[in-house]
CSV table of C-alpha atoms in Angstrom, one decimal:
chain,number,residue,atom,x,y,z
W,1,MET,CA,-25.8,4.1,-16.0
W,2,ALA,CA,-26.6,2.5,-12.7
W,3,ALA,CA,-25.7,-1.1,-12.3
W,4,ASP,CA,-28.4,-3.6,-11.3
W,5,ARG,CA,-27.9,-4.3,-7.6
W,6,SER,CA,-29.1,-7.9,-7.9
W,7,TRP,CA,-26.5,-8.5,-10.7
W,8,ALA,CA,-23.7,-7.3,-8.4
W,9,ASP,CA,-24.8,-9.9,-5.9
W,10,VAL,CA,-24.9,-12.6,-8.6
W,11,ALA,CA,-21.4,-11.6,-9.8
W,12,LEU,CA,-20.1,-11.9,-6.2
W,13,ALA,CA,-21.9,-15.2,-5.4
W,14,GLY,CA,-19.0,-17.5,-6.3
W,15,ALA,CA,-16.1,-15.3,-5.2
W,16,GLU,CA,-13.6,-17.1,-3.0
W,17,PRO,CA,-12.9,-15.3,0.3
W,18,ALA,CA,-9.2,-15.4,-0.5
W,19,VAL,CA,-6.4,-13.2,-1.8
W,20,PHE,CA,-6.0,-13.8,-5.6
W,21,TRP,CA,-2.2,-13.3,-5.6
W,22,SER,CA,-1.5,-16.0,-3.1
W,23,ASP,CA,-4.4,-18.4,-3.9
W,24,CYS,CA,-2.3,-20.6,-6.3
W,25,ALA,CA,-1.2,-24.1,-6.4
W,26,ASP,CA,2.5,-23.3,-6.7
W,27,SER,CA,2.8,-21.2,-3.6
W,28,PRO,CA,6.1,-22.0,-1.8
W,29,ALA,CA,6.5,-24.2,1.2
W,30,ALA,CA,6.5,-22.6,4.7
W,31,ARG,CA,9.7,-22.0,6.5
W,32,PRO,CA,10.0,-23.8,9.8
W,33,PRO,CA,9.2,-21.9,13.0
W,34,LEU,CA,11.8,-21.0,15.5
W,35,ALA,CA,12.4,-24.1,17.6
W,36,ARG,CA,15.1,-23.1,20.1
W,37,ASP,CA,16.9,-20.1,21.6
W,38,ARG,CA,19.6,-18.7,19.5
W,39,ARG,CA,21.9,-15.6,18.9
W,40,ALA,CA,21.9,-13.1,16.0
W,41,ASP,CA,23.5,-9.9,15.0
W,42,LEU,CA,20.2,-8.5,13.6
W,43,THR,CA,16.7,-9.7,14.2
W,44,ILE,CA,13.8,-8.5,12.0
W,45,VAL,CA,10.3,-8.8,13.3
W,46,GLY,CA,7.9,-9.1,10.3
W,47,GLY,CA,8.4,-10.9,7.0
W,48,GLY,CA,6.6,-8.5,4.6
W,49,PHE,CA,8.3,-6.2,2.1
W,50,THR,CA,9.9,-4.0,4.7
W,51,GLY,CA,11.3,-6.9,6.8
W,52,LEU,CA,12.6,-8.7,3.7
W,53,TRP,CA,14.2,-5.6,2.2
W,54,ALA,CA,15.8,-4.9,5.6
W,55,ALA,CA,17.4,-8.3,5.6
W,56,ILE,CA,18.5,-8.0,1.9
W,57,CYS,CA,20.0,-4.5,2.3
W,58,ALA,CA,21.7,-5.4,5.6
W,59,LEU,CA,23.4,-8.4,4.1
W,60,GLU,CA,24.3,-6.6,0.8
W,61,ALA,CA,26.0,-4.0,3.0
W,62,GLU,CA,27.7,-6.4,5.3
W,63,PRO,CA,27.9,-10.0,4.0
W,64,GLY,CA,28.3,-12.6,6.8
W,65,LEU,CA,26.0,-10.7,9.2
W,66,ASP,CA,23.8,-13.2,11.2
W,67,VAL,CA,20.3,-12.0,10.3
W,68,VAL,CA,17.1,-13.7,11.5
W,69,VAL,CA,13.6,-12.8,10.2
W,70,LEU,CA,10.7,-13.8,12.4
W,71,GLU,CA,7.2,-13.8,10.7
W,72,ALA,CA,4.0,-14.5,12.7
W,73,GLN,CA,2.2,-16.1,9.7
W,74,ARG,CA,3.7,-16.6,6.2
W,75,CYS,CA,6.0,-14.0,4.6
W,76,GLY,CA,3.8,-11.5,2.8
W,77,TYR,CA,0.7,-12.5,4.8
W,78,GLY,CA,-0.3,-8.9,5.4
W,79,ALA,CA,-0.5,-5.9,3.1
W,80,SER,CA,2.5,-7.1,1.2
W,81,SER,CA,0.4,-9.7,-0.7
W,82,ARG,CA,-3.1,-8.1,-0.4
W,83,ASN,CA,-2.5,-4.9,-2.4
W,84,GLY,CA,-3.1,-4.1,-6.1
W,85,GLY,CA,0.5,-4.6,-7.1
W,86,PHE,CA,1.1,-0.9,-7.9
W,87,CYS,CA,4.8,-0.3,-7.3
W,88,ASP,CA,5.1,3.5,-7.4
W,89,ALA,CA,8.3,5.5,-7.2
W,90,SER,CA,6.6,8.1,-4.9
W,91,LEU,CA,7.8,8.1,-1.3
W,92,THR,CA,5.3,10.8,-0.3
W,93,HIS,CA,1.9,9.3,-1.3
W,94,GLY,CA,2.0,11.2,-4.5
W,95,LEU,CA,3.7,14.4,-5.7
W,96,LEU,CA,1.1,16.8,-4.5
W,97,ASN,CA,1.1,15.4,-1.0
W,98,GLY,CA,4.9,15.7,-1.0
W,99,LEU,CA,4.7,19.3,-2.1
W,100,ALA,CA,2.2,20.1,0.7
W,101,HIS,CA,4.4,18.7,3.4
W,102,TRP,CA,8.0,19.0,2.2
W,103,PRO,CA,8.2,21.6,-0.5
W,104,ASP,CA,11.9,22.4,0.1
W,105,GLU,CA,12.9,18.7,-0.1
W,106,VAL,CA,10.5,17.5,-2.8
W,107,ASP,CA,13.1,17.4,-5.5
W,108,THR,CA,15.3,15.2,-3.3
W,109,LEU,CA,12.4,13.0,-2.4
W,110,VAL,CA,11.5,12.6,-6.1
W,111,LYS,CA,15.1,11.7,-6.9
W,112,LEU,CA,15.4,9.2,-4.1
W,113,GLY,CA,12.0,7.6,-5.1
W,114,ARG,CA,13.1,7.1,-8.7
W,115,GLU,CA,16.4,5.6,-7.5
W,116,ASN,CA,14.5,3.3,-5.2
W,117,LEU,CA,12.2,2.1,-7.9
W,118,ASP,CA,15.2,1.5,-10.3
W,119,ALA,CA,16.9,-0.5,-7.5
W,120,ILE,CA,13.8,-2.7,-7.1
W,121,GLU,CA,13.7,-3.3,-10.8
W,122,THR,CA,17.4,-4.1,-10.9
W,123,THR,CA,17.1,-6.6,-8.0
W,124,VAL,CA,14.1,-8.3,-9.6
W,125,ALA,CA,15.9,-8.7,-12.9
W,126,ALA,CA,19.3,-9.7,-11.5
W,127,ASN,CA,17.8,-12.4,-9.3
W,128,ALA,CA,15.3,-13.6,-11.9
W,129,ILE,CA,12.4,-13.0,-9.5
W,130,ASP,CA,9.3,-14.2,-11.4
W,131,ALA,CA,6.9,-11.5,-10.3
W,132,ASP,CA,5.5,-10.1,-13.6
W,133,PHE,CA,7.3,-6.8,-12.8
W,134,HIS,CA,6.9,-4.4,-15.7
W,135,ARG,CA,6.8,-0.6,-16.1
W,136,ALA,CA,3.4,0.9,-16.9
W,137,ALA,CA,1.7,4.2,-17.2
W,138,GLU,CA,-0.7,5.5,-14.5
W,139,VAL,CA,-3.9,7.2,-15.5
W,140,GLY,CA,-5.8,9.4,-13.0
W,141,VAL,CA,-9.3,9.2,-14.4
W,142,ALA,CA,-11.8,12.2,-14.3
W,143,THR,CA,-15.4,11.1,-13.8
W,144,GLU,CA,-16.8,14.5,-12.7
W,145,GLU,CA,-16.6,17.9,-14.2
W,146,TRP,CA,-14.8,19.2,-11.1
W,147,HIS,CA,-12.1,16.6,-11.6
W,148,LEU,CA,-11.3,18.2,-15.0
W,149,ALA,CA,-10.8,21.6,-13.4
W,150,GLU,CA,-8.1,20.2,-11.1
W,151,LEU,CA,-6.1,18.2,-13.6
W,152,PRO,CA,-4.2,21.1,-15.2
W,153,GLU,CA,-2.7,22.1,-11.8
W,154,ALA,CA,-1.5,18.5,-11.3
W,155,LEU,CA,-0.1,18.5,-14.8
W,156,GLU,CA,2.1,21.5,-14.2
W,157,ALA,CA,3.3,20.1,-10.8
W,158,HIS,CA,4.3,16.8,-12.4
W,159,ARG,CA,6.1,18.5,-15.3
W,160,ALA,CA,8.0,20.7,-12.9
W,161,ALA,CA,9.1,17.4,-11.1
W,162,GLY,CA,10.4,16.0,-14.5
W,163,ASP,CA,7.5,13.6,-15.0
W,164,THR,CA,6.4,12.7,-18.5
W,165,VAL,CA,2.7,13.6,-18.3
W,166,GLU,CA,-0.2,14.5,-20.6
W,167,LEU,CA,-3.8,15.5,-20.3
W,168,LEU,CA,-6.5,13.4,-22.0
W,169,ASP,CA,-9.8,14.9,-23.1
W,170,GLY,CA,-12.9,12.7,-23.1
W,171,GLU,CA,-12.4,11.3,-26.5
W,172,GLN,CA,-8.7,10.4,-25.8
W,173,MET,CA,-9.6,8.8,-22.5
W,174,GLN,CA,-12.3,6.7,-24.1
W,175,ALA,CA,-9.8,5.6,-26.8
W,176,ARG,CA,-7.4,4.5,-24.1
W,177,VAL,CA,-9.9,2.7,-21.8
W,178,HIS,CA,-13.6,2.8,-22.5
W,179,SER,CA,-16.2,3.6,-19.8
W,180,PRO,CA,-19.3,5.8,-20.0
W,181,THR,CA,-18.2,7.4,-16.8
W,182,TYR,CA,-14.9,8.8,-18.1
W,183,LEU,CA,-14.6,12.5,-19.0
W,184,GLY,CA,-10.8,12.8,-19.2
W,185,GLY,CA,-7.6,11.9,-17.5
W,186,LEU,CA,-4.0,12.6,-16.6
W,187,VAL,CA,-1.4,10.1,-17.8
W,188,ARG,CA,1.9,9.8,-16.1
W,189,HIS,CA,4.2,7.7,-18.3
W,190,ASN,CA,7.1,7.2,-15.8
W,191,ASP,CA,7.7,6.1,-12.2
W,192,LEU,CA,5.3,3.2,-12.0
W,193,ALA,CA,5.6,-0.5,-12.3
W,194,LEU,CA,2.9,-3.2,-11.9
W,195,VAL,CA,3.8,-6.4,-10.2
W,196,ASP,CA,2.5,-9.7,-8.7
W,197,PRO,CA,3.1,-8.7,-5.0
W,198,ALA,CA,2.9,-12.2,-3.6
W,199,ARG,CA,5.5,-13.6,-6.0
W,200,LEU,CA,7.7,-10.5,-5.4
W,201,CYS,CA,7.5,-11.2,-1.6
W,202,TRP,CA,8.3,-14.9,-2.2
W,203,GLY,CA,11.2,-14.0,-4.4
W,204,LEU,CA,12.6,-11.5,-1.9
W,205,ARG,CA,12.4,-14.2,0.8
W,206,ASP,CA,14.4,-16.5,-1.4
W,207,LEU,CA,17.0,-13.8,-2.0
W,208,ALA,CA,17.3,-13.0,1.7
W,209,GLU,CA,18.0,-16.6,2.4
W,210,THR,CA,20.5,-16.9,-0.5
W,211,LEU,CA,22.3,-13.9,1.0
W,212,GLY,CA,22.5,-15.7,4.4
W,213,ALA,CA,19.4,-14.8,6.3
W,214,THR,CA,17.4,-17.3,8.3
W,215,VAL,CA,13.6,-17.0,8.0
W,216,HIS,CA,11.2,-18.5,10.5
W,217,GLU,CA,7.5,-18.4,9.8
W,218,ASP,CA,4.6,-19.2,12.1
W,219,THR,CA,6.7,-17.5,14.8
W,220,PRO,CA,4.8,-14.6,16.5
W,221,VAL,CA,7.0,-12.3,18.5
W,222,VAL,CA,5.5,-11.5,21.9
W,223,ALA,CA,8.0,-9.0,23.4
W,224,VAL,CA,11.4,-7.4,22.9
W,225,GLU,CA,13.1,-7.3,26.3
W,226,ALA,CA,15.8,-4.8,27.3
W,227,GLY,CA,19.3,-5.9,28.0
W,228,THR,CA,22.7,-6.4,26.3
W,229,PRO,CA,21.9,-8.0,23.9
W,230,LEU,CA,18.2,-7.5,23.4
W,231,THR,CA,16.0,-10.5,23.8
W,232,VAL,CA,13.3,-11.1,21.1
W,233,ARG,CA,10.9,-13.5,22.7
W,234,THR,CA,8.5,-15.8,20.9
W,235,GLY,CA,6.2,-18.6,22.1
W,236,GLN,CA,8.7,-21.1,20.8
W,237,GLY,CA,12.0,-19.6,21.9
W,238,ALA,CA,14.0,-16.4,22.0
W,239,VAL,CA,16.6,-14.7,19.8
W,240,ARG,CA,19.3,-12.7,21.7
W,241,SER,CA,20.2,-10.0,19.2
W,242,ASP,CA,22.5,-7.0,19.0
W,243,ARG,CA,20.0,-5.0,16.9
W,244,VAL,CA,16.3,-5.3,16.1
W,245,VAL,CA,14.1,-3.9,13.3
W,246,VAL,CA,10.3,-4.0,13.8
W,247,ALA,CA,8.5,-4.1,10.5
W,248,THR,CA,4.9,-5.1,11.4
W,249,ASN,CA,3.3,-2.0,9.8
W,250,ALA,CA,-0.5,-2.1,10.4
W,251,TYR,CA,-0.2,-5.1,12.8
W,252,ARG,CA,0.4,-4.6,16.5
W,253,GLY,CA,4.1,-5.2,17.0
W,254,PRO,CA,6.2,-5.7,20.2
W,255,THR,CA,7.1,-2.0,20.5
W,256,ARG,CA,4.8,0.8,21.5
W,257,GLY,CA,6.5,3.5,19.4
W,258,PRO,CA,4.3,3.3,16.3
W,259,ARG,CA,0.9,3.1,18.1
W,260,ARG,CA,0.5,6.9,18.5
W,261,TYR,CA,1.3,7.6,14.8
W,262,VAL,CA,0.0,4.6,12.8
W,263,ILE,CA,-3.6,3.2,12.6
W,264,PRO,CA,-4.8,0.2,10.6
W,265,VAL,CA,-7.3,1.1,7.9
W,266,TYR,CA,-9.1,-1.7,6.1
W,267,ASP,CA,-9.1,-1.8,2.3
W,268,HIS,CA,-11.1,-4.3,0.2
W,269,VAL,CA,-10.5,-5.8,-3.3
W,270,LEU,CA,-12.3,-7.8,-5.9
W,271,VAL,CA,-10.8,-9.7,-8.9
W,272,THR,CA,-12.8,-10.9,-11.9
W,273,GLU,CA,-12.6,-14.0,-14.0
W,274,PRO,CA,-10.4,-13.5,-17.1
W,275,LEU,CA,-11.9,-11.3,-19.8
W,276,ASP,CA,-12.5,-13.0,-23.1
W,277,THR,CA,-11.5,-11.4,-26.4
W,278,GLN,CA,-14.9,-9.7,-26.9
W,279,GLN,CA,-14.8,-8.2,-23.3
W,280,ARG,CA,-11.3,-7.0,-23.8
W,281,SER,CA,-12.3,-5.3,-27.1
W,282,ALA,CA,-15.3,-3.7,-25.3
W,283,VAL,CA,-13.1,-1.9,-22.7
W,284,GLY,CA,-10.0,-1.4,-24.8
W,285,TRP,CA,-7.2,-1.0,-22.3
W,286,ARG,CA,-4.5,-2.0,-24.8
W,287,GLU,CA,-1.8,-0.1,-23.0
W,288,ARG,CA,-2.5,-2.1,-19.7
W,289,ASP,CA,-2.2,1.1,-17.6
W,290,GLY,CA,-2.8,1.3,-13.9
W,291,LEU,CA,-5.9,3.3,-13.3
W,292,GLY,CA,-7.4,5.3,-10.4
W,293,ASP,CA,-10.1,7.8,-9.8
W,294,VAL,CA,-9.1,11.4,-8.8
W,295,SER,CA,-11.8,11.7,-6.2
W,296,ASN,CA,-11.1,11.8,-2.4
W,297,GLN,CA,-12.7,8.4,-2.2
W,298,PHE,CA,-11.1,6.6,-5.1
W,299,HIS,CA,-10.9,3.2,-6.8
W,300,TYR,CA,-7.7,1.7,-8.1
W,301,TYR,CA,-7.7,-1.0,-10.8
W,302,ARG,CA,-5.5,-2.8,-13.3
W,303,LEU,CA,-5.3,-5.9,-15.5
W,304,THR,CA,-3.5,-9.0,-14.3
W,305,ALA,CA,-1.2,-11.1,-16.4
W,306,ASP,CA,-4.1,-13.4,-17.4
W,307,ASP,CA,-6.5,-10.5,-18.2
W,308,ARG,CA,-8.5,-10.3,-15.0
W,309,ILE,CA,-9.5,-6.9,-13.6
W,310,LEU,CA,-8.4,-6.2,-10.1
W,311,TRP,CA,-10.7,-3.6,-8.6
W,312,GLY,CA,-10.2,-2.1,-5.1
W,313,GLY,CA,-10.2,0.9,-2.8
W,314,TYR,CA,-12.9,3.6,-2.2
W,315,ASP,CA,-14.3,2.5,1.2
W,316,ALA,CA,-11.4,2.8,3.8
W,317,THR,CA,-12.7,1.4,7.1
W,318,TYR,CA,-11.3,1.9,10.6
W,319,HIS,CA,-12.3,-0.4,13.5
W,320,PHE,CA,-12.4,1.0,17.0
W,321,GLY,CA,-9.3,0.5,19.1
W,322,ASN,CA,-7.0,0.0,16.2
W,323,GLY,CA,-8.9,-3.2,15.5
W,324,VAL,CA,-7.2,-5.8,13.4
W,325,ALA,CA,-8.9,-9.3,13.1
W,326,ASP,CA,-9.4,-11.9,10.4
W,327,HIS,CA,-13.2,-11.3,10.4
W,328,HIS,CA,-12.6,-7.8,9.1
W,329,ASP,CA,-11.1,-9.1,5.9
W,330,GLN,CA,-14.5,-9.9,4.5
W,331,SER,CA,-17.2,-7.2,4.3
W,332,ASP,CA,-20.4,-8.0,2.5
W,333,ARG,CA,-21.4,-4.3,2.5
W,334,THR,CA,-18.1,-3.1,1.1
W,335,HIS,CA,-17.6,-5.8,-1.5
W,336,ARG,CA,-21.2,-5.4,-2.7
W,337,MET,CA,-20.5,-1.6,-3.0
W,338,LEU,CA,-17.4,-2.3,-5.0
W,339,ALA,CA,-19.2,-4.7,-7.3
W,340,ARG,CA,-21.9,-2.1,-8.0
W,341,HIS,CA,-19.3,0.6,-8.7
W,342,PHE,CA,-17.5,-1.9,-11.0
W,343,PHE,CA,-20.5,-2.4,-13.2
W,344,GLU,CA,-21.4,1.3,-13.2
W,345,THR,CA,-17.9,1.9,-14.6
W,346,PHE,CA,-17.9,-1.0,-17.0
W,347,PRO,CA,-21.6,-1.8,-17.9
W,348,GLU,CA,-20.4,-3.5,-21.0
W,349,LEU,CA,-18.9,-6.3,-18.8
W,350,GLU,CA,-22.3,-7.3,-17.3
W,351,GLY,CA,-22.2,-11.0,-17.0
W,352,LEU,CA,-18.6,-11.1,-15.8
W,353,ARG,CA,-18.1,-12.7,-12.4
W,354,PHE,CA,-15.7,-12.1,-9.5
W,355,THR,CA,-13.5,-15.0,-8.5
W,356,HIS,CA,-11.8,-13.5,-5.4
W,357,ARG,CA,-12.7,-11.1,-2.7
W,358,TRP,CA,-10.6,-10.0,0.3
W,359,GLY,CA,-9.5,-7.2,2.5
W,360,GLY,CA,-6.7,-6.3,4.8
W,361,PRO,CA,-5.3,-3.5,7.0
W,362,ILE,CA,-3.2,-0.7,5.6
W,363,GLY,CA,-0.9,1.2,8.0
W,364,THR,CA,-1.6,4.9,7.7
W,365,THR,CA,-0.4,8.1,9.3
W,366,THR,CA,-1.9,11.6,9.4
W,367,ARG,CA,0.4,12.7,6.6
W,368,PHE,CA,-0.1,9.5,4.6
W,369,THR,CA,3.6,8.5,4.5
W,370,ALA,CA,5.9,6.3,6.5
W,371,THR,CA,7.3,7.3,9.9
W,372,TRP,CA,10.3,5.9,11.8
W,373,GLY,CA,11.5,5.7,15.4
W,374,THR,CA,14.0,4.1,17.7
W,375,SER,CA,14.1,2.7,21.2
W,376,HIS,CA,16.3,0.7,23.5
W,377,ARG,CA,19.1,3.2,23.2
W,378,GLY,CA,19.0,3.1,19.5
W,379,ARG,CA,19.3,-0.7,19.2
W,380,LEU,CA,15.7,-1.1,18.0
W,381,ALA,CA,14.3,0.7,15.0
W,382,TRP,CA,10.8,0.6,13.6
W,383,VAL,CA,9.0,1.9,10.4
W,384,ALA,CA,5.4,1.9,9.5
W,385,GLY,CA,2.6,3.8,7.8
W,386,TYR,CA,3.0,3.6,4.0
W,387,THR,CA,-0.7,4.3,3.4
W,388,GLY,CA,-1.1,2.0,0.3
W,389,LEU,CA,2.3,2.7,-1.4
W,390,GLY,CA,4.4,0.3,0.5
W,391,VAL,CA,5.1,-2.0,-2.5
W,392,GLY,CA,7.8,0.5,-3.6
W,393,ALA,CA,8.4,2.7,-0.5
W,394,SER,CA,9.0,-0.3,1.8
W,395,ARG,CA,12.6,-0.7,0.4
W,396,PHE,CA,13.3,2.9,1.2
W,397,GLY,CA,11.7,2.5,4.6
W,398,ALA,CA,13.9,-0.4,5.4
W,399,ARG,CA,17.1,1.4,4.3
W,400,VAL,CA,16.2,4.4,6.6
W,401,ALA,CA,15.5,2.0,9.5
W,402,LEU,CA,18.9,0.3,9.0
W,403,ASP,CA,20.7,3.7,8.9
W,404,LEU,CA,19.0,4.7,12.1
W,405,LEU,CA,19.8,1.4,13.7
W,406,TRP,CA,23.5,1.6,12.9
W,407,GLY,CA,23.7,5.3,13.8
W,408,HIS,CA,24.7,6.4,10.3
W,409,SER,CA,24.0,10.0,9.4
W,410,THR,CA,23.0,9.8,5.7
W,411,GLU,CA,21.1,11.7,3.1
W,412,LEU,CA,18.1,9.6,4.1
W,413,THR,CA,18.2,10.2,7.8
W,414,GLU,CA,18.6,13.9,7.3
W,415,LEU,CA,15.3,14.2,5.5
W,416,ALA,CA,12.6,16.2,7.4
W,417,MET,CA,10.2,13.3,6.6
W,418,VAL,CA,12.5,11.1,8.6
W,419,ARG,CA,13.5,13.5,11.4
W,420,ARG,CA,10.0,14.8,12.2
W,421,LYS,CA,7.1,12.6,13.2
W,422,PRO,CA,3.6,13.1,11.8
W,423,VAL,CA,0.9,14.6,14.0
W,424,PRO,CA,-0.2,11.7,16.3
W,425,PHE,CA,-3.7,10.3,16.3
W,426,PRO,CA,-5.7,11.1,19.5
W,427,PRO,CA,-6.5,8.3,21.9
W,428,GLU,CA,-9.8,6.5,21.8
W,429,PRO,CA,-12.7,7.3,21.6
W,430,LEU,CA,-11.5,10.5,19.9
W,431,ARG,CA,-9.5,8.5,17.4
W,432,TRP,CA,-12.5,6.6,16.2
W,433,ALA,CA,-14.8,9.7,16.2
W,434,GLY,CA,-12.2,11.8,14.3
W,435,VAL,CA,-11.8,9.1,11.6
W,436,GLN,CA,-15.6,8.8,11.1
W,437,LEU,CA,-16.0,12.6,10.9
W,438,THR,CA,-13.2,12.8,8.3
W,439,ARG,CA,-14.7,9.9,6.2
W,440,ARG,CA,-18.1,11.6,6.2
W,441,SER,CA,-16.5,15.0,5.3
W,442,LEU,CA,-14.6,13.4,2.4
W,443,GLN,CA,-17.8,11.9,1.1
W,444,ARG,CA,-19.6,15.3,1.3
W,445,ALA,CA,-16.6,17.0,-0.5
W,446,ASP,CA,-16.9,14.5,-3.4
W,447,ALA,CA,-20.7,15.1,-3.5
W,448,ARG,CA,-20.1,18.9,-3.6
W,449,GLN,CA,-17.7,19.2,-6.5
W,450,GLY,CA,-14.7,18.8,-4.4
W,451,ARG,CA,-15.5,21.7,-2.0
W,452,ARG,CA,-13.9,21.0,1.3
W,453,GLY,CA,-16.0,21.8,4.4
W,454,PRO,CA,-14.8,23.3,7.7
W,455,TRP,CA,-13.5,20.1,9.2
W,456,LEU,CA,-11.3,19.2,6.2
W,457,ARG,CA,-10.1,22.8,5.9
W,458,LEU,CA,-9.0,22.6,9.6
W,459,LEU,CA,-7.2,19.4,8.9
W,460,ASP,CA,-5.5,20.9,5.9
W,461,ARG,CA,-4.3,23.8,8.0
W,462,PHE,CA,-2.5,21.5,10.4
W,463,GLY,CA,-1.3,19.2,7.6
W,464,VAL,CA,-3.2,16.1,8.7
W,465,GLY,CA,-5.7,13.8,7.1
W,466,PHE,CA,-7.1,10.3,6.5
W,467,ASP,CA,-6.7,8.3,3.4
W,468,SER,CA,-6.4,4.8,2.0
């Protein structure tokens, strides 16, 4: 059933151009910007999940360390608060992607991912972080016949990895969540939590400070200058630091290392007003699973604590020259498309309105997973490129960066995923042209029952791709 295009516009008419998670009256006060030159043992550039986990993990390992976090805006301003709140154990952008890239290490990567998610849950509980963190099942929804043909292979792969999974036929899928578009699904009962990402970020900031870190917001870093110690320069002052972690992900940071390997891809999200009792009954969703399509271009969606539906994804957009700017956050075309898709999926919710609309850049690599590097004779480490799964994988990314920074040889630093860089993106204009060609090829593949054309097969051969 096709949704009325005009109704999608009506539903969007009152939506605030703001991030739902952080658009609240009780958001915490800003931390003061850096006001003078100072000294530190460790300086962290970026106050998102990676930067805050780096501060926490460093101080848990070595209490008394002088740690400074410098954030250009507010902690969590970027992808850390703009995502859907899916905190996945996967470090490899899903099991199948891990098998494709690191088949010999996938058992270790799965184990490390589960330990990482357990550690996040333990930290949240032990420090009473009020972030609505709760375990949930994840359902990959089949909306085309060709999706159904692919699910059994995924089922066996997950079972071999120790996941608790089951296939749903059409009737079972409709009983779990109702939509006329659903033909079946694959449920994974373990290794996912849902969370309020902004409150998680604020809680981690509080924990970092409790452990002894100093956090400065509204403090953009303009350069890291060589020397002993390194000088992390801002517009307001400088921090002379023995070690530096750069955790700016999709945003342009003060080191050139990530720029060949990580590009910013814009993702957009809608959030509805709360569903009433009748609307909840119409869609079911009693288990409050996290849902996502199994197409190349996919939506992800979930219920919030107050029974809104968060609906995002599908239209990953790259702007020429690694473009990142505030005006990219709002896209009438993409938000209208998402609204139409929403009502095609849930026509029984016609009349529901959206209260929030936003977007933001995701850092992605050609293999869809994080990558790391060092510079300044090993005294600076960086990590970026989580491709949408950074809510969970950022803690792992921070731990690897710290091991690299201190020169520790560990189980983490010996992983091929850490030791080997992804295939770099080409320079512009080939970068932009390659991304556009890949996007069109993915659209064609979805329209042709998943059959991948020559361009995608070539990318598959070299283990590269484009995703959101």
